PDB file of C-alpha atoms (C1' of nucleotides) in Angstrom:
ATOM      1  CA  MET C  28      83.681 109.219  96.632  1.00 95.00           C
ATOM      2  CA  ILE C  29      83.972 112.699  98.445  1.00 95.00           C
ATOM      3  CA  SER C  30      86.942 114.234 100.573  1.00 95.00           C
ATOM      4  CA  THR C  31      86.563 117.063 102.462  1.00 95.00           C
ATOM      5  CA  ILE C  32      90.330 117.156 103.523  1.00 93.00           C
ATOM      6  CA  GLY C  33      91.260 120.467 104.457  1.00 91.00           C
ATOM      7  CA  GLY C  34      87.879 122.173 104.656  1.00 93.00           C
ATOM      8  CA  GLN C  35      87.568 122.076 100.824  1.00 92.00           C
ATOM      9  CA  ARG C  36      84.754 119.570  99.242  1.00 95.00           C
ATOM     10  CA  VAL C  37      85.699 117.594  96.196  1.00 95.00           C
ATOM     11  CA  SER C  38      84.285 114.637  94.840  1.00 95.00           C
ATOM     12  CA  GLY C  39      84.168 111.842  91.767  1.00 95.00           C
ATOM     13  CA  ARG C  40      82.738 108.764  90.603  1.00 95.00           C
ATOM     14  CA  ILE C  41      85.063 105.957  90.944  1.00 95.00           C
ATOM     15  CA  VAL C  42      85.568 104.416  87.029  1.00 94.00           C
ATOM     16  CA  GLU C  43      88.853 102.526  87.428  1.00 94.00           C
ATOM     17  CA  THR C  44      89.844 100.059  90.292  1.00 95.00           C
ATOM     18  CA  GLU C  45      92.267  97.433  90.727  1.00 94.00           C
ATOM     19  CA  ALA C  46      92.147  94.348  93.098  1.00 95.00           C
ATOM     20  CA  TYR C  47      94.947  92.860  95.363  1.00 95.00           C
ATOM     21  CA  VAL C  48      94.115  89.912  96.958  1.00 94.00           C
ATOM     22  CA  GLY C  49      95.563  88.219  99.863  1.00 92.00           C
ATOM     23  CA  PRO C  50      99.021  86.676 100.906  1.00 91.00           C
ATOM     24  CA  HIS C  51      98.999  84.418  97.667  1.00 91.00           C
ATOM     25  CA  ASP C  52      98.720  87.553  95.094  1.00 91.00           C
ATOM     26  CA  PRO C  53     102.334  88.441  94.005  1.00 89.00           C
ATOM     27  CA  ALA C  54     101.430  91.621  93.268  1.00 90.00           C
ATOM     28  CA  CYS C  55      99.884  92.210  96.801  1.00 92.00           C
ATOM     29  CA  HIS C  56     102.186  93.989  99.518  1.00 93.00           C
ATOM     30  CA  ALA C  57     101.512  91.101 101.855  1.00 92.00           C
ATOM     31  CA  PHE C  58     102.672  88.733  99.231  1.00 92.00           C
ATOM     32  CA  GLY C  59     104.179  86.117 101.383  1.00 89.00           C
ATOM     33  CA  ASP C  60     102.209  87.104 104.284  1.00 89.00           C
ATOM     34  CA  ARG C  61     104.296  90.295 105.246  1.00 86.00           C
ATOM     35  CA  ARG C  62     103.351  91.784 108.198  1.00 89.00           C
ATOM     36  CA  THR C  63     105.124  95.397 108.089  1.00 90.00           C
ATOM     37  CA  GLU C  64     104.410  98.468 109.392  1.00 89.00           C
ATOM     38  CA  ARG C  65     103.451  99.658 106.029  1.00 91.00           C
ATOM     39  CA  THR C  66     100.961  96.892 105.353  1.00 94.00           C
ATOM     40  CA  ARG C  67      99.646  96.919 108.867  1.00 93.00           C
ATOM     41  CA  CYS C  68      96.411  98.313 107.770  1.00 94.00           C
ATOM     42  CA  LEU C  69      95.777  95.600 105.056  1.00 94.00           C
ATOM     43  CA  TYR C  70      95.508  93.311 107.722  1.00 94.00           C
ATOM     44  CA  GLY C  71      92.819  95.246 109.547  1.00 92.00           C
ATOM     45  CA  PRO C  72      89.152  95.143 109.334  1.00 94.00           C
ATOM     46  CA  PRO C  73      87.389  96.417 106.249  1.00 95.00           C
ATOM     47  CA  GLY C  74      86.241  99.587 105.294  1.00 95.00           C
ATOM     48  CA  ILE C  75      89.364 101.623 106.130  1.00 95.00           C
ATOM     49  CA  ALA C  76      91.730 103.211 103.683  1.00 96.00           C
ATOM     50  CA  TYR C  77      95.152 101.881 103.147  1.00 96.00           C
ATOM     51  CA  VAL C  78      97.497 104.655 101.746  1.00 96.00           C
ATOM     52  CA  TYR C  79     100.914 103.981 100.808  1.00 95.00           C
ATOM     53  CA  PHE C  80     104.070 106.016  99.120  1.00 94.00           C
ATOM     54  CA  THR C  81     105.759 104.920  96.288  1.00 93.00           C
ATOM     55  CA  TYR C  82     108.144 106.149  93.649  1.00 91.00           C
ATOM     56  CA  GLY C  83     109.371 108.560  95.843  1.00 89.00           C
ATOM     57  CA  MET C  84     106.437 110.975  95.248  1.00 89.00           C
ATOM     58  CA  HIS C  85     103.330 109.600  95.266  1.00 93.00           C
ATOM     59  CA  TRP C  86     100.420 108.444  97.419  1.00 95.00           C
ATOM     60  CA  CYS C  87      98.261 105.714  96.648  1.00 95.00           C
ATOM     61  CA  LEU C  88      94.573 105.203  97.997  1.00 97.00           C
ATOM     62  CA  ASN C  89      93.332 101.462  98.802  1.00 97.00           C
ATOM     63  CA  ALA C  90      90.009 100.182 100.608  1.00 97.00           C
ATOM     64  CA  VAL C  91      90.566  97.543 102.546  1.00 96.00           C
ATOM     65  CA  THR C  92      88.229  94.486 101.737  1.00 95.00           C
ATOM     66  CA  CYS C  93      87.585  90.885 103.110  1.00 94.00           C
ATOM     67  CA  ARG C  94      87.808  89.983 106.613  1.00 92.00           C
ATOM     68  CA  GLU C  95      90.210  91.350 109.206  1.00 93.00           C
ATOM     69  CA  GLY C  96      93.407  89.273 109.246  1.00 92.00           C
ATOM     70  CA  TYR C  97      93.255  88.882 105.662  1.00 94.00           C
ATOM     71  CA  PRO C  98      95.320  91.338 103.306  1.00 95.00           C
ATOM     72  CA  ALA C  99      93.259  92.632 100.666  1.00 95.00           C
ATOM     73  CA  ALA C 100      92.171  95.678  99.307  1.00 96.00           C
ATOM     74  CA  VAL C 101      90.812  97.584  96.147  1.00 96.00           C
ATOM     75  CA  LEU C 102      93.264 100.285  94.507  1.00 96.00           C
ATOM     76  CA  ILE C 103      91.325 103.092  93.278  1.00 96.00           C
ATOM     77  CA  ARG C 104      92.836 104.319  90.218  1.00 95.00           C
ATOM     78  CA  ALA C 105      90.856 106.882  88.707  1.00 95.00           C
ATOM     79  CA  LEU C 106      88.119 109.243  89.338  1.00 95.00           C
ATOM     80  CA  GLU C 107      85.420 111.202  86.958  1.00 95.00           C
ATOM     81  CA  PRO C 108      85.651 114.749  88.799  1.00 95.00           C
ATOM     82  CA  LEU C 109      82.288 115.800  89.773  1.00 95.00           C
ATOM     83  CA  ASP C 110      82.488 118.616  92.282  1.00 95.00           C
ATOM     84  CA  GLY C 111      85.569 121.006  93.567  1.00 95.00           C
ATOM     85  CA  LEU C 112      87.326 121.308  90.267  1.00 95.00           C
ATOM     86  CA  PRO C 113      89.112 124.532  90.815  1.00 94.00           C
ATOM     87  CA  VAL C 114      90.375 122.929  94.249  1.00 94.00           C
ATOM     88  CA  MET C 115      91.351 119.901  92.629  1.00 94.00           C
ATOM     89  CA  ARG C 116      93.462 122.313  89.990  1.00 93.00           C
ATOM     90  CA  ARG C 117      94.970 124.116  92.590  1.00 92.00           C
ATOM     91  CA  ARG C 118      96.507 121.017  94.067  1.00 93.00           C
ATOM     92  CA  ARG C 119      97.125 119.406  90.565  1.00 93.00           C
ATOM     93  CA  GLY C 120      98.246 122.372  88.604  1.00 89.00           C
ATOM     94  CA  ASP C 121      96.781 123.527  85.181  1.00 88.00           C
ATOM     95  CA  VAL C 122      96.226 120.546  83.722  1.00 91.00           C
ATOM     96  CA  PRO C 123      93.148 119.133  81.642  1.00 91.00           C
ATOM     97  CA  ASP C 124      90.092 117.895  83.383  1.00 93.00           C
ATOM     98  CA  THR C 125      90.770 114.301  82.145  1.00 93.00           C
ATOM     99  CA  GLU C 126      94.195 114.381  83.848  1.00 93.00           C
ATOM    100  CA  LEU C 127      93.011 115.684  87.396  1.00 94.00           C
ATOM    101  CA  CYS C 128      92.382 112.155  88.499  1.00 95.00           C
ATOM    102  CA  ALA C 129      93.384 109.712  85.921  1.00 95.00           C
ATOM    103  CA  GLY C 130      95.892 107.649  87.986  1.00 95.00           C
ATOM    104  CA  PRO C 131      96.084 106.487  91.456  1.00 96.00           C
ATOM    105  CA  GLY C 132      98.832 109.158  92.204  1.00 95.00           C
ATOM    106  CA  ARG C 133      96.856 111.900  90.645  1.00 95.00           C
ATOM    107  CA  LEU C 134      93.845 111.375  92.122  1.00 96.00           C
ATOM    108  CA  CYS C 135      95.375 111.165  95.601  1.00 95.00           C
ATOM    109  CA  GLU C 136      96.858 114.680  95.057  1.00 95.00           C
ATOM    110  CA  ALA C 137      93.644 115.972  93.719  1.00 95.00           C
ATOM    111  CA  LEU C 138      91.773 114.746  96.881  1.00 96.00           C
ATOM    112  CA  GLY C 139      94.719 115.802  99.438  1.00 94.00           C
ATOM    113  CA  ILE C 140      95.238 112.408 100.619  1.00 95.00           C
ATOM    114  CA  THR C 141      98.560 111.489 102.077  1.00 93.00           C
ATOM    115  CA  GLY C 142      99.542 108.835 104.243  1.00 91.00           C
ATOM    116  CA  LYS C 143      98.283 111.066 107.294  1.00 91.00           C
ATOM    117  CA  TRP C 144      95.149 109.486 106.244  1.00 93.00           C
ATOM    118  CA  ASN C 145      96.242 105.694 106.149  1.00 94.00           C
ATOM    119  CA  GLY C 146      93.788 103.855 108.509  1.00 94.00           C
ATOM    120  CA  VAL C 147      90.863 106.289 108.397  1.00 95.00           C
ATOM    121  CA  PRO C 148      87.218 104.971 107.810  1.00 95.00           C
ATOM    122  CA  LEU C 149      85.800 105.288 104.601  1.00 95.00           C
ATOM    123  CA  GLN C 150      82.072 105.507 105.579  1.00 95.00           C
ATOM    124  CA  ARG C 151      82.495 108.623 107.415  1.00 93.00           C
ATOM    125  CA  GLY C 152      84.680 111.166 108.019  1.00 93.00           C
ATOM    126  CA  PRO C 153      86.672 113.542 105.529  1.00 94.00           C
ATOM    127  CA  LEU C 154      87.187 110.439 102.931  1.00 94.00           C
ATOM    128  CA  ARG C 155      84.165 108.528 102.130  1.00 94.00           C
ATOM    129  CA  ILE C 156      83.039 106.019  99.467  1.00 95.00           C
ATOM    130  CA  VAL C 157      79.363 106.183  98.669  1.00 93.00           C
ATOM    131  CA  ARG C 158      77.066 104.448  96.390  1.00 87.00           C
ATOM    132  CA  SER C 159      76.816 106.199  93.071  1.00 76.00           C
ATOM    133  CA  GLY C 160      74.413 108.789  93.234  1.00 63.00           C
ATOM    134  CA  GLY C 161      71.412 107.866  90.764  1.00 59.00           C
ATOM    135  CA  GLY C 162      74.156 107.618  87.784  1.00 59.00           C
ATOM    136  CA  GLY C 163      72.592 104.725  86.567  1.00 56.00           C
ATOM    137  CA  ALA C 164      75.030 102.495  88.561  1.00 58.00           C
ATOM    138  CA  GLY C 165      74.081  98.801  87.676  1.00 62.00           C
ATOM    139  CA  LYS C 166      73.634  99.655  84.004  1.00 77.00           C
ATOM    140  CA  ILE C 167      77.101 100.414  83.465  1.00 85.00           C
ATOM    141  CA  ARG C 168      79.303  97.970  81.588  1.00 88.00           C
ATOM    142  CA  VAL C 169      82.724  96.977  83.123  1.00 91.00           C
ATOM    143  CA  VAL C 170      85.874  95.554  81.503  1.00 91.00           C
ATOM    144  CA  ARG C 171      88.679  93.855  83.022  1.00 91.00           C
ATOM    145  CA  THR C 172      92.185  93.901  82.221  1.00 89.00           C
ATOM    146  CA  PRO C 173      95.687  92.930  83.837  1.00 87.00           C
ATOM    147  CA  ARG C 174      96.920  95.385  86.548  1.00 89.00           C
ATOM    148  CA  ILE C 175      98.855  98.402  85.626  1.00 89.00           C
ATOM    149  CA  GLY C 176     102.725  98.340  86.490  1.00 83.00           C
ATOM    150  CA  VAL C 177     102.335  95.111  87.705  1.00 82.00           C
ATOM    151  CA  THR C 178     104.781  92.523  86.466  1.00 73.00           C
ATOM    152  CA  ALA C 179     103.931  89.480  88.771  1.00 73.00           C
ATOM    153  CA  ALA C 180     100.626  87.451  88.083  1.00 77.00           C
ATOM    154  CA  ARG C 181     100.096  89.423  84.383  1.00 74.00           C
ATOM    155  CA  ASP C 182      97.763  86.395  83.618  1.00 80.00           C
ATOM    156  CA  TRP C 183      95.246  87.231  86.624  1.00 86.00           C
ATOM    157  CA  PRO C 184      93.415  90.476  85.232  1.00 88.00           C
ATOM    158  CA  LEU C 185      92.052  92.071  88.144  1.00 91.00           C
ATOM    159  CA  ARG C 186      91.865  95.859  86.828  1.00 92.00           C
ATOM    160  CA  TYR C 187      88.448  96.959  86.406  1.00 93.00           C
ATOM    161  CA  VAL C 188      87.245  99.593  84.229  1.00 93.00           C
ATOM    162  CA  VAL C 189      83.970 101.147  83.649  1.00 92.00           C
ATOM    163  CA  ALA C 190      83.478 100.915  79.929  1.00 90.00           C
ATOM    164  CA  GLN C 191      84.192 103.573  76.920  1.00 88.00           C
ATOM    165  CA  THR C 192      84.841 105.965  80.028  1.00 92.00           C
ATOM    166  CA  ARG C 193      87.174 109.295  79.031  1.00 91.00           C
ATOM    167  CA  TRP C 194      88.251 109.353  82.886  1.00 94.00           C
ATOM    168  CA  ALA C 195      90.266 106.350  83.222  1.00 92.00           C
ATOM    169  CA  SER C 196      94.391 106.414  83.310  1.00 92.00           C
ATOM    170  CA  ARG C 197      94.674 105.027  80.228  1.00 81.00           C
ATOM    171  CA  PRO C 198      92.259 104.083  77.619  1.00 70.00           C
ATOM    172  CA  SER C 199      90.283 100.863  77.624  1.00 65.00           C
ATOM    173  CA  ARG C 200      90.421  99.852  73.852  1.00 55.00           C
ATOM    174  CA  ARG C 201      89.064  96.435  73.160  1.00 47.00           C
ATOM    175  CA  LEU C 202      88.993  94.237  76.444  1.00 48.00           C
ATOM    176  CA  SER C 203      87.131  91.246  77.467  1.00 48.00           C
ATOM    177  CA  VAL C 204      83.869  92.122  79.282  1.00 51.00           C
ATOM    178  CA  ALA C 205      83.707  91.208  82.998  1.00 55.00           C
ATOM    179  CA  ARG C 206      81.063  89.988  84.997  1.00 46.00           C
TER     180      ARG C 206
ATOM    181  C1'  DA A  13     100.910 110.156  69.395  1.00 82.77           C
ATOM    182  C1'  DC A  14     104.474 107.701  71.200  1.00 82.77           C
ATOM    183  C1'  DG A  15     108.553 106.092  73.843  1.00 82.77           C
ATOM    184  C1'  DC A  16     112.008 106.786  77.178  1.00 82.77           C
ATOM    185  C1'  DA A  17     114.252 108.439  81.220  1.00 82.77           C
ATOM    186  C1'  DG A  18     114.486 110.931  85.677  1.00 82.77           C
ATOM    187  C1'  DA A  19     112.782 112.540  89.730  1.00 82.77           C
ATOM    188  C1'  DT A  20     112.771 110.874  95.087  1.00 82.77           C
ATOM    189  C1'  DT A  21     112.135 108.155  99.174  1.00 82.77           C
ATOM    190  C1'  DT A  22     110.208 104.476 101.716  1.00 82.77           C
ATOM    191  C1'  DT A  23     110.253  99.477 102.772  1.00 82.77           C
ATOM    192  C1'  DC A  24     112.357  95.848 102.779  1.00 82.77           C
ATOM    193  C1'  DT A  25     117.065  92.560 101.964  1.00 82.77           C
TER     194       DT A  25
ATOM    195  C1'  DG Y  21     121.642  98.780  98.175  1.00 82.77           C
ATOM    196  C1'  DA Y  22     117.664  97.711  94.943  1.00 82.77           C
ATOM    197  C1'  DA Y  23     113.095  97.931  93.797  1.00 82.77           C
ATOM    198  C1'  DA Y  24     108.700 100.085  93.554  1.00 82.77           C
ATOM    199  C1'  DA Y  25     100.823  98.937  92.544  1.00 82.77           C
ATOM    200  C1'  DT Y  26     103.623 106.458  88.979  1.00 82.77           C
ATOM    201  C1'  DC Y  27     103.932 110.886  86.818  1.00 82.77           C
ATOM    202  C1'  DT Y  28     106.068 114.261  83.996  1.00 82.77           C
ATOM    203  C1'  DG Y  29     108.677 116.454  80.676  1.00 82.77           C
ATOM    204  C1'  DC Y  30     111.155 115.886  76.805  1.00 82.77           C
ATOM    205  C1'  DG Y  31     112.829 113.871  72.743  1.00 82.77           C
ATOM    206  C1'  DT Y  32     111.367 111.442  68.163  1.00 82.77           C
ATOM    207  C1'  DT Y  33     107.894 110.118  64.617  1.00 82.77           C
TER     208       DT Y  33
END
DNA sequence: ACGCAGATTTTCT
DNA sequence: GAAAATCTGCGTT
């Protein structure tokens, strides 16, 4: 994905995501069909950003999926930094490369994402998610684990991590193979 | 390398 | 008023 927020181009390859699926997912913000100001974009058309604030200091980016009216989204949890590492470091501080975008709050800070970008389209504009550019997508192995920081529905593993990547928010040791 | 607690504020009960 | 889709720093092993 690519961010040109603030006139600075930075990009990275998505290596870790989590799914939050509908009003019957106990971990979903819209569990129990909660239509509130915060979850408004979750119910919107697919392909837009759902950005929320949590733990008093962190922003998290989701891509809204499924159909309009059905609250579902994919949380972007980690990126392999590709372009604009100096810009990321300026925003994140002088941390090791592996910690620049490893975690939903971290990657939002590295990309300059705040609540201001809630509801923007992700196909065009300053925040874009594009198909992997020739990086051998389709050949990669993806593993599946329980979602992080989620106590509800631990038996419903909806976290997806590129196998053996060093860029995830935590190591993916021995895990079941997805898909 | 690992575990724990503190930070900090939005959102909803 | 409590909990939260987290991160960091500091303590101990």
